[in-house]
GROMACS .gro file of C-alpha atoms in nm:
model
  270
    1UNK     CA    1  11.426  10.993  13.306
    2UNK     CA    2  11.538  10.899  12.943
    3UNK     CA    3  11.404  11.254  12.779
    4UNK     CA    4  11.548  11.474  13.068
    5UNK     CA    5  11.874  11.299  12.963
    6UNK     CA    6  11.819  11.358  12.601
    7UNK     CA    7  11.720  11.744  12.675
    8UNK     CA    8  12.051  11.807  12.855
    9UNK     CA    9  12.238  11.611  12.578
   10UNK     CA   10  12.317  11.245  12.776
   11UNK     CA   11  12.346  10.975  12.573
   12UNK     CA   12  12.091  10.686  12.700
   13UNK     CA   13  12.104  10.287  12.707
   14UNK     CA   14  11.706  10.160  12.790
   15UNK     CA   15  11.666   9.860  12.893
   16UNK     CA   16  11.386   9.676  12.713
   17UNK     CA   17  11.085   9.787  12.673
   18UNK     CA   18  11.208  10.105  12.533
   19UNK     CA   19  10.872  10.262  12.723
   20UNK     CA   20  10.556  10.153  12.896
   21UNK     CA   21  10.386  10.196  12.543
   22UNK     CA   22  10.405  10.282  12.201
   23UNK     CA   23  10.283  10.628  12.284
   24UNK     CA   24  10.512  10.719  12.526
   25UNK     CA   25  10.813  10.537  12.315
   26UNK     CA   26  10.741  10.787  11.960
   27UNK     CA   27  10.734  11.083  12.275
   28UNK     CA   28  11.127  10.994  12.289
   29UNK     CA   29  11.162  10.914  11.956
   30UNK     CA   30  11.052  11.238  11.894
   31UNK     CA   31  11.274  11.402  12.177
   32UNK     CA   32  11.567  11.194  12.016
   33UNK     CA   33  11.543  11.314  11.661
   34UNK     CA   34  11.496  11.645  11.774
   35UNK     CA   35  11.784  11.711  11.979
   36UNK     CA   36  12.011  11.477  11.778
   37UNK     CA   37  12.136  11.247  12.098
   38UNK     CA   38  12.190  10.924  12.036
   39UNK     CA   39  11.956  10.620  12.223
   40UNK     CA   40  12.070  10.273  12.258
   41UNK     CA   41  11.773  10.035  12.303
   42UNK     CA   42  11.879   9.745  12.522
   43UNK     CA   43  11.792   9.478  12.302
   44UNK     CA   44  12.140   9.281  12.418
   45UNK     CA   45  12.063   8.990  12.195
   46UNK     CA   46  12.147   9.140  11.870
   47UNK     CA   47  12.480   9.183  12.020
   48UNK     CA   48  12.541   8.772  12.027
   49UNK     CA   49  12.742   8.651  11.763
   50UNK     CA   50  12.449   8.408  11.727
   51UNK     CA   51  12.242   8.663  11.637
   52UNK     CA   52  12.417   8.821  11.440
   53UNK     CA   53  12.554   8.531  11.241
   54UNK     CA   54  12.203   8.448  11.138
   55UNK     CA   55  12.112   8.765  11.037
   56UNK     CA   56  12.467   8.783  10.782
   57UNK     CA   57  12.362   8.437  10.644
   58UNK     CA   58  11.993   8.530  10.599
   59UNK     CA   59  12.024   8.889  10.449
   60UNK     CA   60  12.296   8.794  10.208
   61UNK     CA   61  12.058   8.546  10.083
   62UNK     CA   62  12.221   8.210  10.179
   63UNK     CA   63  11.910   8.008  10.249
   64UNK     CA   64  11.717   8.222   9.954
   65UNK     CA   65  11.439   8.365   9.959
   66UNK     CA   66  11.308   8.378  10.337
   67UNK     CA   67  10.945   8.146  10.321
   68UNK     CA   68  10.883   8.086  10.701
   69UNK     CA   69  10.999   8.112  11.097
   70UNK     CA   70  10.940   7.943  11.377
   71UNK     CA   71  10.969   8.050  11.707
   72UNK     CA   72  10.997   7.877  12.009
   73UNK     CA   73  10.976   8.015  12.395
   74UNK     CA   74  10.842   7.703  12.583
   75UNK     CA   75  11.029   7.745  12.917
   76UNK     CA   76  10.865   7.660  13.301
   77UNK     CA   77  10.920   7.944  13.560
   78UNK     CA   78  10.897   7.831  13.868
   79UNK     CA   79  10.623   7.867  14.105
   80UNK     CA   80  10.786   8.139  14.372
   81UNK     CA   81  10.867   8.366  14.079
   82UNK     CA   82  10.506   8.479  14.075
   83UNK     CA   83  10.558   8.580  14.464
   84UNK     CA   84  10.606   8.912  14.290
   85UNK     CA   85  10.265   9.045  14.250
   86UNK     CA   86  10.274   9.221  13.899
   87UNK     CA   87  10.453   8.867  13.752
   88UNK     CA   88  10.039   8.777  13.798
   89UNK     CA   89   9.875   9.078  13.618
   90UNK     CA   90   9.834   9.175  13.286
   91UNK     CA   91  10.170   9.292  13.140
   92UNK     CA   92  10.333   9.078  13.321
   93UNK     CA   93  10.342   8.772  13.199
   94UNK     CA   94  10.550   8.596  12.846
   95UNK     CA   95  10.477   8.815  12.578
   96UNK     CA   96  10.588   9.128  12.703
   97UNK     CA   97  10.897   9.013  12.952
   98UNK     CA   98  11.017   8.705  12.735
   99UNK     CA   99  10.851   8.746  12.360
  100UNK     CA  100  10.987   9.036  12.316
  101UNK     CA  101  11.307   8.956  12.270
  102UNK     CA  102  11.199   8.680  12.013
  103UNK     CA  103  11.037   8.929  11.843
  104UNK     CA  104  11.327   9.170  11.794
  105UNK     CA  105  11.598   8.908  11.742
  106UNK     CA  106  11.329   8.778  11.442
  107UNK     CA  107  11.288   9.196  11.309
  108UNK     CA  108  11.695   9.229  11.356
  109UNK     CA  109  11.715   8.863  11.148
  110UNK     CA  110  11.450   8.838  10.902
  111UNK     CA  111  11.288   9.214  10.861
  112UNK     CA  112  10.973   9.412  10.938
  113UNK     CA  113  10.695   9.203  11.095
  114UNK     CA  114  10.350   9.373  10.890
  115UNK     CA  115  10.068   9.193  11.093
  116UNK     CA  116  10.045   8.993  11.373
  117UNK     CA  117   9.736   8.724  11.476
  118UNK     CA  118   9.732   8.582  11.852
  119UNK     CA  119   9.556   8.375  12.106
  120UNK     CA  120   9.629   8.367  12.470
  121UNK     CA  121   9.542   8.149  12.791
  122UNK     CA  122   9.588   8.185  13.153
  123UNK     CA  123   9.416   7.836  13.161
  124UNK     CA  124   9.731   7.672  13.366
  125UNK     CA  125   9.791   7.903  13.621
  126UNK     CA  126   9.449   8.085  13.626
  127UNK     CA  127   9.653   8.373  13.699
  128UNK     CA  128   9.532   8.759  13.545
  129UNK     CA  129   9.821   8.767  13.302
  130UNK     CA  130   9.885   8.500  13.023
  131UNK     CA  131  10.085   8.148  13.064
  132UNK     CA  132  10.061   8.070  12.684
  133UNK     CA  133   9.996   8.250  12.349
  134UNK     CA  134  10.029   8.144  11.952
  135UNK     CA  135  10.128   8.402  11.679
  136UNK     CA  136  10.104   8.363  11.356
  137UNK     CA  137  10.249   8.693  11.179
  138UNK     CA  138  10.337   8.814  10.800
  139UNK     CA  139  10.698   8.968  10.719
  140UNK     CA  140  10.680   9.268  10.497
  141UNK     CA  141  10.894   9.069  10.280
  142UNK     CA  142  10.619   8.765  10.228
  143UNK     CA  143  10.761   8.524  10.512
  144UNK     CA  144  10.500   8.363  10.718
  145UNK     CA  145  10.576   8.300  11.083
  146UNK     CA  146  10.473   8.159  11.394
  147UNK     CA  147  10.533   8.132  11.796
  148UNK     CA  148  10.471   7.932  12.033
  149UNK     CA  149  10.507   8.151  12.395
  150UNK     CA  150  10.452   7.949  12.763
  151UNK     CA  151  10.628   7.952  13.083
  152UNK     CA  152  10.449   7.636  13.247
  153UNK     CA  153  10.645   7.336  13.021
  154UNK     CA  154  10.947   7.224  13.081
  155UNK     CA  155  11.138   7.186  12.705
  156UNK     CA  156  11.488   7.274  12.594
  157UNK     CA  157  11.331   7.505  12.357
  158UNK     CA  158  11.393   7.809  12.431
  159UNK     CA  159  11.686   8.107  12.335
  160UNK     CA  160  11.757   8.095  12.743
  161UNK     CA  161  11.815   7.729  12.757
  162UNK     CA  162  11.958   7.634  12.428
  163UNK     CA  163  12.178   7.958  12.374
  164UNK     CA  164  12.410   7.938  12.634
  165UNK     CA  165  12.443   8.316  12.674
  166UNK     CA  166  12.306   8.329  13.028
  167UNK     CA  167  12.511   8.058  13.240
  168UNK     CA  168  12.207   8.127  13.536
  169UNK     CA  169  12.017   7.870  13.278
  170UNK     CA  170  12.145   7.564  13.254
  171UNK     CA  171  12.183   7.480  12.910
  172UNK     CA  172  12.051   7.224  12.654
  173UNK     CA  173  12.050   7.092  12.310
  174UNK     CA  174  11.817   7.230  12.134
  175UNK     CA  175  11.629   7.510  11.932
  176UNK     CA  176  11.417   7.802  11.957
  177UNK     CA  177  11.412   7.925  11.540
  178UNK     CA  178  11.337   7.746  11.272
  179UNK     CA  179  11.439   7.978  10.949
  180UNK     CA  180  11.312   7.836  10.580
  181UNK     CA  181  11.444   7.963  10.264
  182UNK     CA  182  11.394   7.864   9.888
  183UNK     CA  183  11.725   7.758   9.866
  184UNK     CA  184  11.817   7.622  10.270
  185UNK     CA  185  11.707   7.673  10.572
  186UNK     CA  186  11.863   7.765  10.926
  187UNK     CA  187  11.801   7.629  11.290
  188UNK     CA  188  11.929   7.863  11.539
  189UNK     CA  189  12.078   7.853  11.817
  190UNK     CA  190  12.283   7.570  11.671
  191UNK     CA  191  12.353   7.783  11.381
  192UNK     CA  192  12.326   7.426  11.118
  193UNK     CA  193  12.269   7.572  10.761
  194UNK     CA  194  12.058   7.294  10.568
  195UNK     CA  195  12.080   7.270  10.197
  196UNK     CA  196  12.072   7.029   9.878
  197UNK     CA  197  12.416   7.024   9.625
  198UNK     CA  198  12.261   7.029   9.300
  199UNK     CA  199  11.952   6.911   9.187
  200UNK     CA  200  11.712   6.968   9.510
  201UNK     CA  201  11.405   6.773   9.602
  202UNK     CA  202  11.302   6.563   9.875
  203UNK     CA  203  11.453   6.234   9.724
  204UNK     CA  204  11.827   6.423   9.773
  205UNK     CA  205  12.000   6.406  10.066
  206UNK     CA  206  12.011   6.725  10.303
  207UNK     CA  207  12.345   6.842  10.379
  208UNK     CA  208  12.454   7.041  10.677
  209UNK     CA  209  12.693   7.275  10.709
  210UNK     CA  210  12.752   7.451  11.073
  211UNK     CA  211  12.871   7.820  11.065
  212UNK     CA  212  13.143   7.899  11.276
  213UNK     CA  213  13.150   8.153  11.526
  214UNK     CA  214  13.387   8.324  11.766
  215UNK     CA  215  13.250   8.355  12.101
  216UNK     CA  216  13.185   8.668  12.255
  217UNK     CA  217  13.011   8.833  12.550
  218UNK     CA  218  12.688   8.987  12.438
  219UNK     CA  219  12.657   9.241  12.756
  220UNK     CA  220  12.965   9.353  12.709
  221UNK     CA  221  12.987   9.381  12.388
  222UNK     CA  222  12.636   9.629  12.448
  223UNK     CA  223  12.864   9.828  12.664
  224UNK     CA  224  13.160   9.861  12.443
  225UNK     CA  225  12.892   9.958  12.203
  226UNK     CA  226  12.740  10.194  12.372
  227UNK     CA  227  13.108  10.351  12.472
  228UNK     CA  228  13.174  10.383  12.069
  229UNK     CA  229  12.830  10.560  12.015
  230UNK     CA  230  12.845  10.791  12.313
  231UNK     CA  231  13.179  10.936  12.140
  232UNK     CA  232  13.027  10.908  11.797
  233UNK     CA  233  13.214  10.638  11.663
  234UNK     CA  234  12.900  10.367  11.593
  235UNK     CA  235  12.554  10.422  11.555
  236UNK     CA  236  12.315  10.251  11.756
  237UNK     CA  237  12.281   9.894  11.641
  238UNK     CA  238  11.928   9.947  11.810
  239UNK     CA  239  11.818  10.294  11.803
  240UNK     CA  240  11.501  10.447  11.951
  241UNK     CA  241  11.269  10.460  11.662
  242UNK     CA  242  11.403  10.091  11.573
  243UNK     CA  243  11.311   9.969  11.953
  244UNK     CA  244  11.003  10.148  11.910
  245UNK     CA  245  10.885   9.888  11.647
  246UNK     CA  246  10.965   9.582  11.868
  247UNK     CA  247  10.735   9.699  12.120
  248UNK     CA  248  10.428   9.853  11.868
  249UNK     CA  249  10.466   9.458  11.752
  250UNK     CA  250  10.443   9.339  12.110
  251UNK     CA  251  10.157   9.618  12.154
  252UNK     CA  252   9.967   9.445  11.800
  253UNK     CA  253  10.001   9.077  11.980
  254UNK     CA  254   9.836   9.161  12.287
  255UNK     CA  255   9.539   9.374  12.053
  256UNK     CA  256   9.493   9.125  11.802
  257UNK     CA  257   9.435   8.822  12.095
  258UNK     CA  258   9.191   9.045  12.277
  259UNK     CA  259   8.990   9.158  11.908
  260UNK     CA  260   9.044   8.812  11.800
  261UNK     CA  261   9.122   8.969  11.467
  262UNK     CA  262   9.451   8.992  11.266
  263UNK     CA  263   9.625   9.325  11.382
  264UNK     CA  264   9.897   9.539  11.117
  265UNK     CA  265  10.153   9.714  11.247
  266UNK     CA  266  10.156  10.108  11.170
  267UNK     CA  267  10.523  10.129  11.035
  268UNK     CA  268  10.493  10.504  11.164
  269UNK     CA  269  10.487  10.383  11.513
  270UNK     CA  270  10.874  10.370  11.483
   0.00000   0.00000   0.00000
């Protein structure tokens, strides 16, 4: 496994989830840090110039001061991928496999997620593990967010079918974030930066500006990645501790819909 690789001083990519839980993920956290061998968490997305286009524009501050996100992951499996018996149980279903990724492109984006409130339903496909759930969540920076999670509607809103980045999907116009600023916002994956010139206000007209991009390949631009960290030439873009606190998010959704209460997330868990 991933620690007997770290103990005889292997580099490791992990695929996501970086572990079966949040305890077992700080075990190699802790095994990282302590033998000083570098883990790649195999978040691929940040790799997509998408990605990491919106993350430049938001973090330099060209929409302001982030207000609010919206996430979208409205998507409809179809029916013979639950042939697979564990796609029906708990931990199987949209929040774990699909969410997070949402949830780490929107850390790797907009910053540390500091509580999380959810709902979930199986009420569609009366299966064990949940077809739908709603988030509403707090940035550590003041944002408010939400999502919206199924896999029984058919929409183009989605990162899998409005991306383009995995040709298996065929793809359509349209969005899965929804970034608000004080001064602009951002839809992504289109990548259209909205913004008044001048005086601002809801008389004005909106202007929109789209940011260019050069396209790239974002699985293989995780392995070239990983090649440059293995011989110490880049650090991790997603390192253990930092995959860690996708999944303690992931692990504060599925608490706070079965409390029924807002959840924080311990930034220790990473």
């Amino acid at each position: 496994g991933a620690i007997e690789c770290l103990e005889a001083g292997v580099a490791v990519l992990i695929e996501k989830p970086l572990a079966e839980s949040v305890a077992a993920a700080q075990r190699l956290v802790a095994v990282q840090k302590r033998t000083g061998v570098p883990v790649l968490g195999g978040h691929h997305r940040r790799h997509n110039p998408i990605v990491k286009a919106a993350r430049k524009l938001v973090r330099e501050g060209g929409i302001g001061r982030l207000v609010a996100v919206t996430s979208l992951f409205l998507i409809r499996k179809p029916d013979d991928y639950f042939d697979v018996a564990w796609r029906r149980e708990a931990g199987g279903g949209p929040v774990l496999i699909n969410l997070i990724h949402d949830i780490d492109n929107l850390r790797f984006i907009c910053g540390e997620i500091e509580s999380v409130q959810a709902m979930t339903s199986n009420a569609t496909r009366g299966f064990a593990v949940e077809d739908t759930a709603a988030l509403v969540f707090r940035f550590e920076n003041g944002a408010l967010g939400t999502a919206t999670v199924s896999d029984v509607t058919p929409t183009p809103w989605s990162w899998e079918l409005s991306s383009g980045e995995n040709k298996v999907y065929p793809q359509r116009d349209g969005l899965c974030y929804l970034i608000a600023g004080s001064e602009g916002s951002l839809s992504v994956p289109a990548l259209d930066r909205w913004h008044y010139e001048g005086r601002q206000g809801w008389w004005e007209p909106l202007l929109r500006e789209t940011l260019a991009l050069a396209p790239l390949e974002p699985l293989a631009e995780q392995i070239r990645h990983f090649c440059a960290v293995i011989r110490g030439e880049e650090q991790p873009i997603t390192d253990a501790a930092d995959a860690a606190r996708t999944l303690a998010v992931i692990e504060a959704v599925a608490e706070a819909a079965r409390r029924g209460q807002p959840v924080t997330i311990d930034r220790a868990e990473g």
